[in-house]
Short mmCIF file of C-alpha atoms and ligand atoms in Angstrom, two decimals:
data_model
loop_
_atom_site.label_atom_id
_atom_site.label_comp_id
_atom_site.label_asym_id
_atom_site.label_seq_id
_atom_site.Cartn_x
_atom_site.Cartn_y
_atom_site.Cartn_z
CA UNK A 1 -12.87 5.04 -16.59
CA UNK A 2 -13.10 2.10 -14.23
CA UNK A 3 -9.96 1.39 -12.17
CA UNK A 4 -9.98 -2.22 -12.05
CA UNK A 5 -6.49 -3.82 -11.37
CA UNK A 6 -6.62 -7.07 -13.64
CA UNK A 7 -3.29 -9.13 -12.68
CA UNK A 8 -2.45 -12.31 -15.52
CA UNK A 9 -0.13 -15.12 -14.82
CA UNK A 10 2.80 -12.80 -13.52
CA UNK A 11 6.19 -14.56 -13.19
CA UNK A 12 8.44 -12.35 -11.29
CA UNK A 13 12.39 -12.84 -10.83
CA UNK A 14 14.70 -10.59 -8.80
CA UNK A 15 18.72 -10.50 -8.40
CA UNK A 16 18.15 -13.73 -11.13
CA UNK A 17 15.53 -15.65 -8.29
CA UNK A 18 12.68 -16.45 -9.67
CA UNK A 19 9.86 -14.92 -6.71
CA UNK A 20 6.10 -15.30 -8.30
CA UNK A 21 5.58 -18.20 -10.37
CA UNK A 22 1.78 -17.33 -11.84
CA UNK A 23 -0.03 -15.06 -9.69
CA UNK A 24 -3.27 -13.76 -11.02
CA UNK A 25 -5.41 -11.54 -9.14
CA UNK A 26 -8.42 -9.22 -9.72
CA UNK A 27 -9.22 -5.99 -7.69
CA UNK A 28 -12.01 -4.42 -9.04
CA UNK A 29 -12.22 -0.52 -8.10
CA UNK A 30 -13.99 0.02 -4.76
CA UNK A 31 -12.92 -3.80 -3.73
CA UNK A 32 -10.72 -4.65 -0.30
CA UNK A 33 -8.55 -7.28 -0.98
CA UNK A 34 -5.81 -8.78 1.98
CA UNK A 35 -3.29 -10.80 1.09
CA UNK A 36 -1.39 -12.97 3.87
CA UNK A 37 1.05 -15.93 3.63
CA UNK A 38 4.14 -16.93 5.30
CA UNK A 39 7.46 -14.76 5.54
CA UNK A 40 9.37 -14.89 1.98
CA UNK A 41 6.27 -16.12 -0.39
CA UNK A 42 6.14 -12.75 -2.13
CA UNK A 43 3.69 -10.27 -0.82
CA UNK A 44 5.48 -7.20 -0.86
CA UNK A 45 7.64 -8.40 -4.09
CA UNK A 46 4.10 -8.29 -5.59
CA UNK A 47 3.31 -4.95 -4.27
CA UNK A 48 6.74 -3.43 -5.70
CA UNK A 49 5.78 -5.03 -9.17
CA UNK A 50 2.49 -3.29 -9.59
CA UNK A 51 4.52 0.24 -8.50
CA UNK A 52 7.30 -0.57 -10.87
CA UNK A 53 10.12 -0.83 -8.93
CA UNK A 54 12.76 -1.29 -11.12
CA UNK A 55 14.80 -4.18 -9.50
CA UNK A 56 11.77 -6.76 -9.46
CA UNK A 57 11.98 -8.03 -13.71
CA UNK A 58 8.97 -9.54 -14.71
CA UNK A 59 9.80 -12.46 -16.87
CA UNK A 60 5.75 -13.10 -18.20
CA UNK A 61 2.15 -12.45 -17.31
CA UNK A 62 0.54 -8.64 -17.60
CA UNK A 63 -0.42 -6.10 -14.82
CA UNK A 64 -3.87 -4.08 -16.26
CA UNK A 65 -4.90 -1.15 -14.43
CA UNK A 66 -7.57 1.49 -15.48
CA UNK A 67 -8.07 -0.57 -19.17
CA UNK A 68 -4.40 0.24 -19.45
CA UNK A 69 -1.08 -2.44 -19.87
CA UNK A 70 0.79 -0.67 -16.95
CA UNK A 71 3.84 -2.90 -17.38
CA UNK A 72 5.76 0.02 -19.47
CA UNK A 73 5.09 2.71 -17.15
CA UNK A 74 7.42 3.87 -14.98
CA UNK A 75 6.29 4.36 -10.97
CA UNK A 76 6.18 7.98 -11.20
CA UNK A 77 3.18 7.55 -14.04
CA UNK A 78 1.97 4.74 -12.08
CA UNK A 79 1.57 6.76 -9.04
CA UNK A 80 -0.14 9.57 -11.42
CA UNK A 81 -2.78 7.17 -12.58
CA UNK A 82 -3.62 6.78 -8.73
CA UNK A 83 -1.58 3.70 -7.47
CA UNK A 84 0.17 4.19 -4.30
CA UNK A 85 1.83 2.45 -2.17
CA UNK A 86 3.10 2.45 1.42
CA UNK A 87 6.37 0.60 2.07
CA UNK A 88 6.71 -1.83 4.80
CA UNK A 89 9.75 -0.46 5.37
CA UNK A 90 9.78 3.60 4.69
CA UNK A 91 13.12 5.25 3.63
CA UNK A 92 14.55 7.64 5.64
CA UNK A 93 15.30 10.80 3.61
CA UNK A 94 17.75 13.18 4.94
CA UNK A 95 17.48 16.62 4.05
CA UNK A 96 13.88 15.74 2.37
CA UNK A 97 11.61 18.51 5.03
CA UNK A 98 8.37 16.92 5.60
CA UNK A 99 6.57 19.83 5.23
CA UNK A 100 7.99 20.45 1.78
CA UNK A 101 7.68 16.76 0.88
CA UNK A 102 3.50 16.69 1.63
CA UNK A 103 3.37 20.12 0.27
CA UNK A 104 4.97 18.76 -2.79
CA UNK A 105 3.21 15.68 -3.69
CA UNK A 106 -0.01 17.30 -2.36
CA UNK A 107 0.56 20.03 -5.05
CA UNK A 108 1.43 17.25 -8.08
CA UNK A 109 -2.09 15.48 -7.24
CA UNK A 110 -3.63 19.00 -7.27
CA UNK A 111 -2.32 19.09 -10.74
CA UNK A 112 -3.14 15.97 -11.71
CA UNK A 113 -7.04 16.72 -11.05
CA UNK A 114 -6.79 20.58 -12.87
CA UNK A 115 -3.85 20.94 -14.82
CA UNK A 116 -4.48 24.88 -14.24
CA UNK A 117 -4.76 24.98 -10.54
CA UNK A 118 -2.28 27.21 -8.55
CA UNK A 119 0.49 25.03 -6.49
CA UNK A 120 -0.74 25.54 -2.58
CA UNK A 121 1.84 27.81 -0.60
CA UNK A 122 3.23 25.84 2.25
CA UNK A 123 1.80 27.86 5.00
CA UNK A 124 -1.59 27.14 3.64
CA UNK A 125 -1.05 23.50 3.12
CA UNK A 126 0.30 23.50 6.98
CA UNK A 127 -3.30 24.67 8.23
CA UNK A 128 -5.01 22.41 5.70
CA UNK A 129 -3.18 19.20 6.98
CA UNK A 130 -3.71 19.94 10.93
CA UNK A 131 -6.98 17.69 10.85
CA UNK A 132 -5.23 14.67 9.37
CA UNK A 133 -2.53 15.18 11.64
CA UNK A 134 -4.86 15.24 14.84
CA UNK A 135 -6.38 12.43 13.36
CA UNK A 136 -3.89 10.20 13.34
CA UNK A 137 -2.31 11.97 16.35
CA UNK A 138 0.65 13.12 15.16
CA UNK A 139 2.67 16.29 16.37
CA UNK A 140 2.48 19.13 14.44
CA UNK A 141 6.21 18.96 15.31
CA UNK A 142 6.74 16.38 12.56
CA UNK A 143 6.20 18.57 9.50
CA UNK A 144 9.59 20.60 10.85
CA UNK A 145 11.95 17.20 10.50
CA UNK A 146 13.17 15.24 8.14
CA UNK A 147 11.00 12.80 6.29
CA UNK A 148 11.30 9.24 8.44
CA UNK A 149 14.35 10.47 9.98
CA UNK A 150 13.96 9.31 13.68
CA UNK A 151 10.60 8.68 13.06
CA UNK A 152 9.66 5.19 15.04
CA UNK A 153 8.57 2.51 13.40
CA UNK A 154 4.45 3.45 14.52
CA UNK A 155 5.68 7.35 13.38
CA UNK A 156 6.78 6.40 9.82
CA UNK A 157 3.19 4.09 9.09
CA UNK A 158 1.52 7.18 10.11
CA UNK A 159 3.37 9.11 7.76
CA UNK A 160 2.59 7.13 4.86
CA UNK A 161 -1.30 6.87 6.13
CA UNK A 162 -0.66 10.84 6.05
CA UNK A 163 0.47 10.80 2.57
CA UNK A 164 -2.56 8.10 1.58
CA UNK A 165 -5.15 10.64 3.02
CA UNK A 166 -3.37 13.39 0.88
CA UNK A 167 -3.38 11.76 -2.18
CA UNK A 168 -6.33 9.54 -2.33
CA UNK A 169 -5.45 6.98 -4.73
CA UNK A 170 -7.65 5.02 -6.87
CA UNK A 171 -5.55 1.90 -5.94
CA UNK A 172 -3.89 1.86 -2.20
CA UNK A 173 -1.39 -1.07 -1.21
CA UNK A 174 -0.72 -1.17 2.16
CA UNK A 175 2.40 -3.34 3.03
CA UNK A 176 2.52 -4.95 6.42
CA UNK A 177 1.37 -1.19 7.70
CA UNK A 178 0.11 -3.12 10.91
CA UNK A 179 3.60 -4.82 11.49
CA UNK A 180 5.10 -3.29 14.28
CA UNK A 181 2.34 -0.97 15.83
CA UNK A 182 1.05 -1.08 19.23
CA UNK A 183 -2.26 -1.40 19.71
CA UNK A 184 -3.52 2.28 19.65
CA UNK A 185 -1.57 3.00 16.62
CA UNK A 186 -2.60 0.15 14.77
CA UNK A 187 -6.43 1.41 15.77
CA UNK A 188 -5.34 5.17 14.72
CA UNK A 189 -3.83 3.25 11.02
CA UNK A 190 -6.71 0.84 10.70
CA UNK A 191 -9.41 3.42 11.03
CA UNK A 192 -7.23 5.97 9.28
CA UNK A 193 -7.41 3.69 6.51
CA UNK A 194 -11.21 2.81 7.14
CA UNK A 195 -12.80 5.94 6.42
CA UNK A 196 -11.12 6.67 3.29
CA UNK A 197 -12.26 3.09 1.40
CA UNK A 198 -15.03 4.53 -0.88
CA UNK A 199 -16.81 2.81 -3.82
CA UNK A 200 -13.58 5.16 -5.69
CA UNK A 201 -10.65 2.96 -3.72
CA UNK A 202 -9.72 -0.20 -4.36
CA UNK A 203 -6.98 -1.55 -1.71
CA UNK A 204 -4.84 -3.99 -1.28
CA UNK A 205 -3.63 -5.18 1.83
CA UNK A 206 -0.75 -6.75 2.73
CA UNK A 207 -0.81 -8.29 5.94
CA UNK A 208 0.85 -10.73 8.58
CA UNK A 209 -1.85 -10.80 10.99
CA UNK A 210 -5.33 -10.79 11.12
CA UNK A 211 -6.44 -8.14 13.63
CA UNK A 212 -5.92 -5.25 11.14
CA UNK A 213 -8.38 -6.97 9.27
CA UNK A 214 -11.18 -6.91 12.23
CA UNK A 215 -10.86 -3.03 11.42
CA UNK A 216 -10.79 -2.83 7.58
CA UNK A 217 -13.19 -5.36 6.64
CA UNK A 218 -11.64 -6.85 3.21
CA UNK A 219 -13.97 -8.35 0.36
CA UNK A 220 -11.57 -11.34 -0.38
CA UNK A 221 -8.91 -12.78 1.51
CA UNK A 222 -5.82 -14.60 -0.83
CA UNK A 223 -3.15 -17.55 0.78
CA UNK A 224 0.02 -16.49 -0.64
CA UNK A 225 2.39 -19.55 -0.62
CA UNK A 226 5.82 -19.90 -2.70
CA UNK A 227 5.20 -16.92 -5.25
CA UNK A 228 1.18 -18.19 -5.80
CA UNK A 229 -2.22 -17.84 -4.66
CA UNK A 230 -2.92 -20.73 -3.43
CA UNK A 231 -6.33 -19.74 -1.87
CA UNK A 232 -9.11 -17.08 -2.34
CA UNK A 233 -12.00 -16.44 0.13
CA UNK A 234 -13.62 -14.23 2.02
CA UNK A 235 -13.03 -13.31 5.97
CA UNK A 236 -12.95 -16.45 7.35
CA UNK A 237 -9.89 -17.45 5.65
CA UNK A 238 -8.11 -14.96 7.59
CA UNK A 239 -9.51 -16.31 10.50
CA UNK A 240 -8.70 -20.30 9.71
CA UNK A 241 -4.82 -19.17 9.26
CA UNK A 242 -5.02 -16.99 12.45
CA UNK A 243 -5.83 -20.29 14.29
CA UNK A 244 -4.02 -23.06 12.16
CA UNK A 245 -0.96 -20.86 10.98
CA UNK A 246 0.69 -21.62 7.79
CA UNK A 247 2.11 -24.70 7.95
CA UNK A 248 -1.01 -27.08 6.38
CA UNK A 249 -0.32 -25.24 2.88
CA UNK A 250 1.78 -26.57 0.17
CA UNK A 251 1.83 -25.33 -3.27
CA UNK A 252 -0.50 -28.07 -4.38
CA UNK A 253 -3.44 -26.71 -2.10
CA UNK A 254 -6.29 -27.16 -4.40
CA UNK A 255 -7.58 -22.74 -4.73
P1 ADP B 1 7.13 -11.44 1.78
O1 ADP B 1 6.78 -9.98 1.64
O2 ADP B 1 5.99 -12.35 1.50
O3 ADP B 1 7.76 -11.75 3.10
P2 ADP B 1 9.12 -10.87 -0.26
O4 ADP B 1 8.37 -10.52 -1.48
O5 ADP B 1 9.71 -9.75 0.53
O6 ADP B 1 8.22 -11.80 0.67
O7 ADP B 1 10.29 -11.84 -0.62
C1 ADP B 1 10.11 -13.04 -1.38
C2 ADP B 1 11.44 -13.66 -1.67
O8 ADP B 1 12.14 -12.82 -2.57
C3 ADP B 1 12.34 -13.83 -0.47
O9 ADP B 1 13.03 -15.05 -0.62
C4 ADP B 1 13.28 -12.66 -0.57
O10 ADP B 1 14.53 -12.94 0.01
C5 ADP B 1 13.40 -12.47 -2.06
N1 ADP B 1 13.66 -11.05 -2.41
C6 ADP B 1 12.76 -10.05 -2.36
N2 ADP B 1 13.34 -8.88 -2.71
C7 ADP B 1 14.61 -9.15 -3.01
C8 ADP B 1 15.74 -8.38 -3.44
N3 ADP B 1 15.61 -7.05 -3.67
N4 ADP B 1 16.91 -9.01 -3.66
C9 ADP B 1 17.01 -10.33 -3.45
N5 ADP B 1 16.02 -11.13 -3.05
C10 ADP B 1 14.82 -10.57 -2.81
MG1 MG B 2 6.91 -8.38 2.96
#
Protein backbone atom coordinates (compact mmCIF):
# COMPACT_ATOMS: atom_id res chain seq x y z
CA UNK A 1 0.00 0.00 0.00
CA UNK A 2 1.42 3.37 -0.98
CA UNK A 3 1.77 5.90 1.85
CA UNK A 4 0.96 8.99 0.16
CA UNK A 5 -0.26 11.84 2.53
CA UNK A 6 -3.03 13.61 0.32
CA UNK A 7 -4.06 16.90 2.40
CA UNK A 8 -7.71 18.73 0.90
CA UNK A 9 -8.75 22.19 1.71
CA UNK A 10 -8.20 21.78 5.61
CA UNK A 11 -9.73 24.58 7.73
CA UNK A 12 -8.42 24.28 11.15
CA UNK A 13 -9.73 26.26 14.37
CA UNK A 14 -8.31 26.00 17.90
CA UNK A 15 -9.56 27.49 21.43
CA UNK A 16 -12.56 28.90 18.75
CA UNK A 17 -9.49 30.76 16.35
CA UNK A 18 -9.75 29.88 13.21
CA UNK A 19 -5.62 28.81 12.30
CA UNK A 20 -5.60 27.17 8.54
CA UNK A 21 -7.94 28.59 6.21
CA UNK A 22 -7.48 25.94 3.04
CA UNK A 23 -4.27 24.26 3.12
CA UNK A 24 -3.79 21.49 0.66
CA UNK A 25 -0.71 19.64 0.37
CA UNK A 26 0.59 16.39 -1.23
CA UNK A 27 3.52 14.21 0.13
CA UNK A 28 3.87 11.36 -1.82
CA UNK A 29 5.78 8.37 0.07
CA UNK A 30 9.57 8.66 -0.33
CA UNK A 31 9.06 12.68 -0.96
CA UNK A 32 10.96 15.56 1.36
CA UNK A 33 8.81 18.25 1.78
CA UNK A 34 9.92 21.69 4.15
CA UNK A 35 7.60 23.91 5.10
CA UNK A 36 8.72 27.54 6.37
CA UNK A 37 6.77 30.79 6.98
CA UNK A 38 6.72 33.39 9.55
CA UNK A 39 6.14 32.82 13.43
CA UNK A 40 2.21 32.15 14.09
CA UNK A 41 1.07 31.14 10.29
CA UNK A 42 0.46 27.54 11.33
CA UNK A 43 3.24 25.12 10.76
CA UNK A 44 3.26 23.14 13.71
CA UNK A 45 -0.76 23.60 14.16
CA UNK A 46 -0.62 21.66 10.83
CA UNK A 47 1.72 19.09 12.07
CA UNK A 48 -0.53 18.43 15.32
CA UNK A 49 -3.61 18.03 12.89
CA UNK A 50 -2.19 15.25 10.82
CA UNK A 51 -1.16 13.42 14.47
CA UNK A 52 -4.57 14.11 15.84
CA UNK A 53 -4.08 16.10 18.60
CA UNK A 54 -7.19 16.52 20.05
CA UNK A 55 -7.33 20.34 20.82
CA UNK A 56 -6.73 21.47 17.06
CA UNK A 57 -10.87 20.88 15.57
CA UNK A 58 -10.91 20.70 12.06
CA UNK A 59 -13.89 22.58 10.83
CA UNK A 60 -13.58 21.16 6.78
CA UNK A 61 -11.18 19.72 4.26
CA UNK A 62 -9.80 15.83 4.63
CA UNK A 63 -6.33 14.48 5.72
CA UNK A 64 -5.68 10.98 3.39
CA UNK A 65 -2.90 8.89 4.36
CA UNK A 66 -2.07 5.30 3.08
CA UNK A 67 -5.64 5.37 0.76
CA UNK A 68 -7.16 5.86 4.17
CA UNK A 69 -9.56 9.10 5.61
CA UNK A 70 -7.30 9.44 8.75
CA UNK A 71 -9.48 12.22 10.17
CA UNK A 72 -11.35 9.58 12.65
CA UNK A 73 -8.36 8.02 13.94
CA UNK A 74 -7.09 8.73 17.00
CA UNK A 75 -2.99 9.55 17.29
CA UNK A 76 -2.23 6.36 18.84
CA UNK A 77 -3.62 4.53 15.39
CA UNK A 78 -2.12 7.28 13.54
CA UNK A 79 1.23 6.67 14.92
CA UNK A 80 0.55 2.73 14.19
CA UNK A 81 -0.02 3.36 10.54
CA UNK A 82 3.61 4.96 10.62
CA UNK A 83 3.10 8.78 11.21
CA UNK A 84 5.30 10.27 13.72
CA UNK A 85 6.05 13.19 14.84
CA UNK A 86 8.69 15.09 16.82
CA UNK A 87 7.47 18.05 18.88
CA UNK A 88 9.11 21.34 18.71
CA UNK A 89 8.73 21.47 22.07
CA UNK A 90 9.15 17.78 23.83
CA UNK A 91 7.29 17.12 27.17
CA UNK A 92 9.09 16.42 30.01
CA UNK A 93 7.80 13.19 31.62
CA UNK A 94 8.59 12.58 35.15
CA UNK A 95 8.80 9.23 36.31
CA UNK A 96 8.56 8.02 32.44
CA UNK A 97 12.51 5.97 32.50
CA UNK A 98 13.92 6.41 29.15
CA UNK A 99 15.07 3.18 28.91
CA UNK A 100 11.62 1.75 29.53
CA UNK A 101 10.02 4.39 27.30
CA UNK A 102 12.35 3.29 23.93
CA UNK A 103 12.08 -0.20 25.09
CA UNK A 104 8.40 0.26 25.02
CA UNK A 105 7.54 1.88 21.86
CA UNK A 106 10.42 -0.07 20.24
CA UNK A 107 8.53 -3.27 21.32
CA UNK A 108 4.81 -1.85 19.99
CA UNK A 109 6.51 -1.24 16.39
CA UNK A 110 8.02 -4.77 16.74
CA UNK A 111 4.46 -5.80 17.01
CA UNK A 112 3.14 -3.84 14.60
CA UNK A 113 5.49 -5.57 11.83
CA UNK A 114 4.78 -9.48 13.40
CA UNK A 115 1.97 -9.54 15.56
CA UNK A 116 3.74 -12.86 17.03
CA UNK A 117 7.13 -11.54 17.78
CA UNK A 118 8.44 -11.74 21.43
CA UNK A 119 8.56 -8.10 23.26
CA UNK A 120 12.62 -7.37 23.45
CA UNK A 121 13.91 -7.58 27.20
CA UNK A 122 15.34 -4.27 28.17
CA UNK A 123 18.84 -5.36 28.60
CA UNK A 124 18.85 -6.49 25.05
CA UNK A 125 17.23 -3.44 23.67
CA UNK A 126 20.08 -1.40 25.78
CA UNK A 127 22.93 -3.13 23.61
CA UNK A 128 20.83 -2.85 20.45
CA UNK A 129 20.39 1.02 20.82
CA UNK A 130 24.27 1.81 21.71
CA UNK A 131 24.94 2.54 17.87
CA UNK A 132 22.17 5.09 17.55
CA UNK A 133 23.19 6.53 20.64
CA UNK A 134 26.96 6.97 19.51
CA UNK A 135 25.55 8.21 16.53
CA UNK A 136 23.97 10.95 17.58
CA UNK A 137 26.42 11.24 20.50
CA UNK A 138 24.47 10.82 23.25
CA UNK A 139 25.52 9.34 26.76
CA UNK A 140 24.63 6.08 27.45
CA UNK A 141 23.84 7.89 30.74
CA UNK A 142 20.55 9.13 29.27
CA UNK A 143 18.65 5.85 29.08
CA UNK A 144 18.98 5.87 33.24
CA UNK A 145 16.84 9.42 33.55
CA UNK A 146 13.78 10.54 33.06
CA UNK A 147 12.42 11.09 29.61
CA UNK A 148 13.27 15.08 28.72
CA UNK A 149 13.70 15.74 32.27
CA UNK A 150 16.81 18.08 32.32
CA UNK A 151 17.47 17.19 29.03
CA UNK A 152 18.69 20.61 27.10
CA UNK A 153 17.00 21.82 24.50
CA UNK A 154 19.90 20.04 21.75
CA UNK A 155 19.40 16.72 24.33
CA UNK A 156 15.58 16.45 23.92
CA UNK A 157 15.80 16.86 19.60
CA UNK A 158 18.17 14.08 19.91
CA UNK A 159 15.84 12.14 21.79
CA UNK A 160 13.11 12.36 19.46
CA UNK A 161 15.74 11.74 16.38
CA UNK A 162 16.42 8.57 18.76
CA UNK A 163 12.90 7.59 18.83
CA UNK A 164 12.56 8.41 14.74
CA UNK A 165 15.53 5.95 14.12
CA UNK A 166 13.63 3.37 16.37
CA UNK A 167 10.54 3.50 14.82
CA UNK A 168 11.03 4.28 11.25
CA UNK A 169 7.91 5.78 10.17
CA UNK A 170 6.42 5.80 6.86
CA UNK A 171 5.59 9.54 7.39
CA UNK A 172 8.19 11.67 9.73
CA UNK A 173 7.30 15.43 10.70
CA UNK A 174 9.96 17.11 12.08
CA UNK A 175 8.90 20.39 13.90
CA UNK A 176 11.42 23.17 14.11
CA UNK A 177 13.97 20.11 15.23
CA UNK A 178 16.81 22.61 14.06
CA UNK A 179 15.48 25.50 16.36
CA UNK A 180 17.71 25.87 19.06
CA UNK A 181 20.77 23.57 18.21
CA UNK A 182 24.26 24.60 17.93
CA UNK A 183 25.93 23.91 15.10
CA UNK A 184 27.33 20.34 15.76
CA UNK A 185 24.07 19.17 16.98
CA UNK A 186 22.13 20.46 14.29
CA UNK A 187 24.88 18.47 11.90
CA UNK A 188 24.48 15.26 14.33
CA UNK A 189 20.13 15.90 13.77
CA UNK A 190 20.40 16.80 10.12
CA UNK A 191 22.44 13.81 9.13
CA UNK A 192 20.67 11.71 11.74
CA UNK A 193 17.73 12.44 9.81
CA UNK A 194 19.60 12.11 6.34
CA UNK A 195 20.41 8.62 6.30
CA UNK A 196 17.17 7.32 7.26
CA UNK A 197 15.05 9.18 4.14
CA UNK A 198 14.55 6.06 1.90
CA UNK A 199 12.24 5.70 -1.15
CA UNK A 200 9.90 4.08 2.21
CA UNK A 201 9.87 7.77 4.14
CA UNK A 202 8.13 10.50 3.28
CA UNK A 203 9.00 13.68 5.63
CA UNK A 204 7.89 16.66 6.39
CA UNK A 205 9.83 19.35 7.64
CA UNK A 206 9.05 22.05 9.57
CA UNK A 207 11.50 24.63 9.60
CA UNK A 208 12.52 28.34 10.51
CA UNK A 209 15.71 28.43 8.81
CA UNK A 210 17.24 27.26 5.90
CA UNK A 211 20.57 25.66 6.85
CA UNK A 212 18.91 22.39 8.02
CA UNK A 213 17.82 22.22 4.66
CA UNK A 214 21.57 22.40 3.08
CA UNK A 215 21.72 18.91 4.97
CA UNK A 216 18.37 17.20 4.15
CA UNK A 217 17.87 18.12 0.69
CA UNK A 218 13.85 18.52 0.44
CA UNK A 219 11.92 17.81 -2.96
CA UNK A 220 9.52 20.87 -2.53
CA UNK A 221 9.74 23.78 -0.48
CA UNK A 222 5.97 25.45 0.68
CA UNK A 223 5.55 29.53 1.95
CA UNK A 224 3.29 29.17 4.77
CA UNK A 225 1.56 32.58 5.34
CA UNK A 226 -1.74 33.24 7.55
CA UNK A 227 -2.96 29.47 7.78
CA UNK A 228 -2.14 28.91 3.65
CA UNK A 229 0.32 27.88 1.23
CA UNK A 230 0.95 30.58 -0.41
CA UNK A 231 3.95 29.19 -2.44
CA UNK A 232 5.35 25.78 -3.65
CA UNK A 233 8.84 25.24 -5.17
CA UNK A 234 11.73 23.57 -5.02
CA UNK A 235 15.19 24.61 -3.08
CA UNK A 236 15.57 27.85 -4.15
CA UNK A 237 12.58 29.07 -2.46
CA UNK A 238 14.20 28.38 0.70
CA UNK A 239 16.98 30.22 -0.38
CA UNK A 240 14.94 33.54 -1.78
CA UNK A 241 13.26 33.76 1.92
CA UNK A 242 16.69 33.15 3.59
CA UNK A 243 17.80 36.40 1.81
CA UNK A 244 14.49 38.51 1.50
CA UNK A 245 12.77 37.24 4.81
CA UNK A 246 9.11 37.16 5.05
CA UNK A 247 7.90 40.32 4.84
CA UNK A 248 7.17 40.60 0.68
CA UNK A 249 4.28 37.86 1.25
CA UNK A 250 0.72 38.62 1.71
CA UNK A 251 -2.01 36.19 1.47
CA UNK A 252 -2.74 37.24 -2.07
CA UNK A 253 0.80 35.99 -3.34
CA UNK A 254 -0.18 34.44 -6.53
CA UNK A 255 1.18 30.13 -5.63
P1 LIG B 1 3.83 28.37 13.77
O1 LIG B 1 4.21 26.96 14.13
O2 LIG B 1 3.80 28.63 12.31
O3 LIG B 1 4.66 29.39 14.49
P2 LIG B 1 1.38 27.75 15.21
O4 LIG B 1 0.70 26.70 14.43
O5 LIG B 1 2.11 27.33 16.44
O6 LIG B 1 2.32 28.60 14.24
O7 LIG B 1 0.33 28.84 15.65
C1 LIG B 1 -0.56 29.47 14.73
C2 LIG B 1 -1.52 30.34 15.50
O8 LIG B 1 -2.38 29.52 16.26
C3 LIG B 1 -0.87 31.29 16.48
O9 LIG B 1 -1.59 32.50 16.45
C4 LIG B 1 -1.04 30.60 17.80
O10 LIG B 1 -1.11 31.50 18.87
C5 LIG B 1 -2.35 29.87 17.62
N1 LIG B 1 -2.40 28.62 18.41
C6 LIG B 1 -1.73 27.48 18.14
N2 LIG B 1 -1.98 26.55 19.09
C7 LIG B 1 -2.82 27.11 19.97
C8 LIG B 1 -3.46 26.67 21.17
N3 LIG B 1 -3.28 25.41 21.63
N4 LIG B 1 -4.29 27.52 21.81
C9 LIG B 1 -4.49 28.76 21.32
N5 LIG B 1 -3.93 29.25 20.21
C10 LIG B 1 -3.10 28.46 19.52
MG1 LIG C 1 5.73 26.19 15.33
Amino acid sequence: MEKSLIIKNLHVEVEGKKILKGVNLEVKQGEVHCIMGPNGSGKSTLAKVIMGHPKYKVIAGEIWFGGQNILELTPDERARMGVFLAFQYPQEIAGVNFLQYLTTIYNIHLRQMDPGVKAMKSFKFKRMVQPYLEELRMDPDFLNRYLNEGFSGGEKKKAEILQLKLIKPNLAMLDETDSGLDVDALRIVAEGVKGMLSSEMGALVVTHYRRILDYIEPDYVHMMYDGQIVKSGGCELAHMLEEIGYEWITADTTV
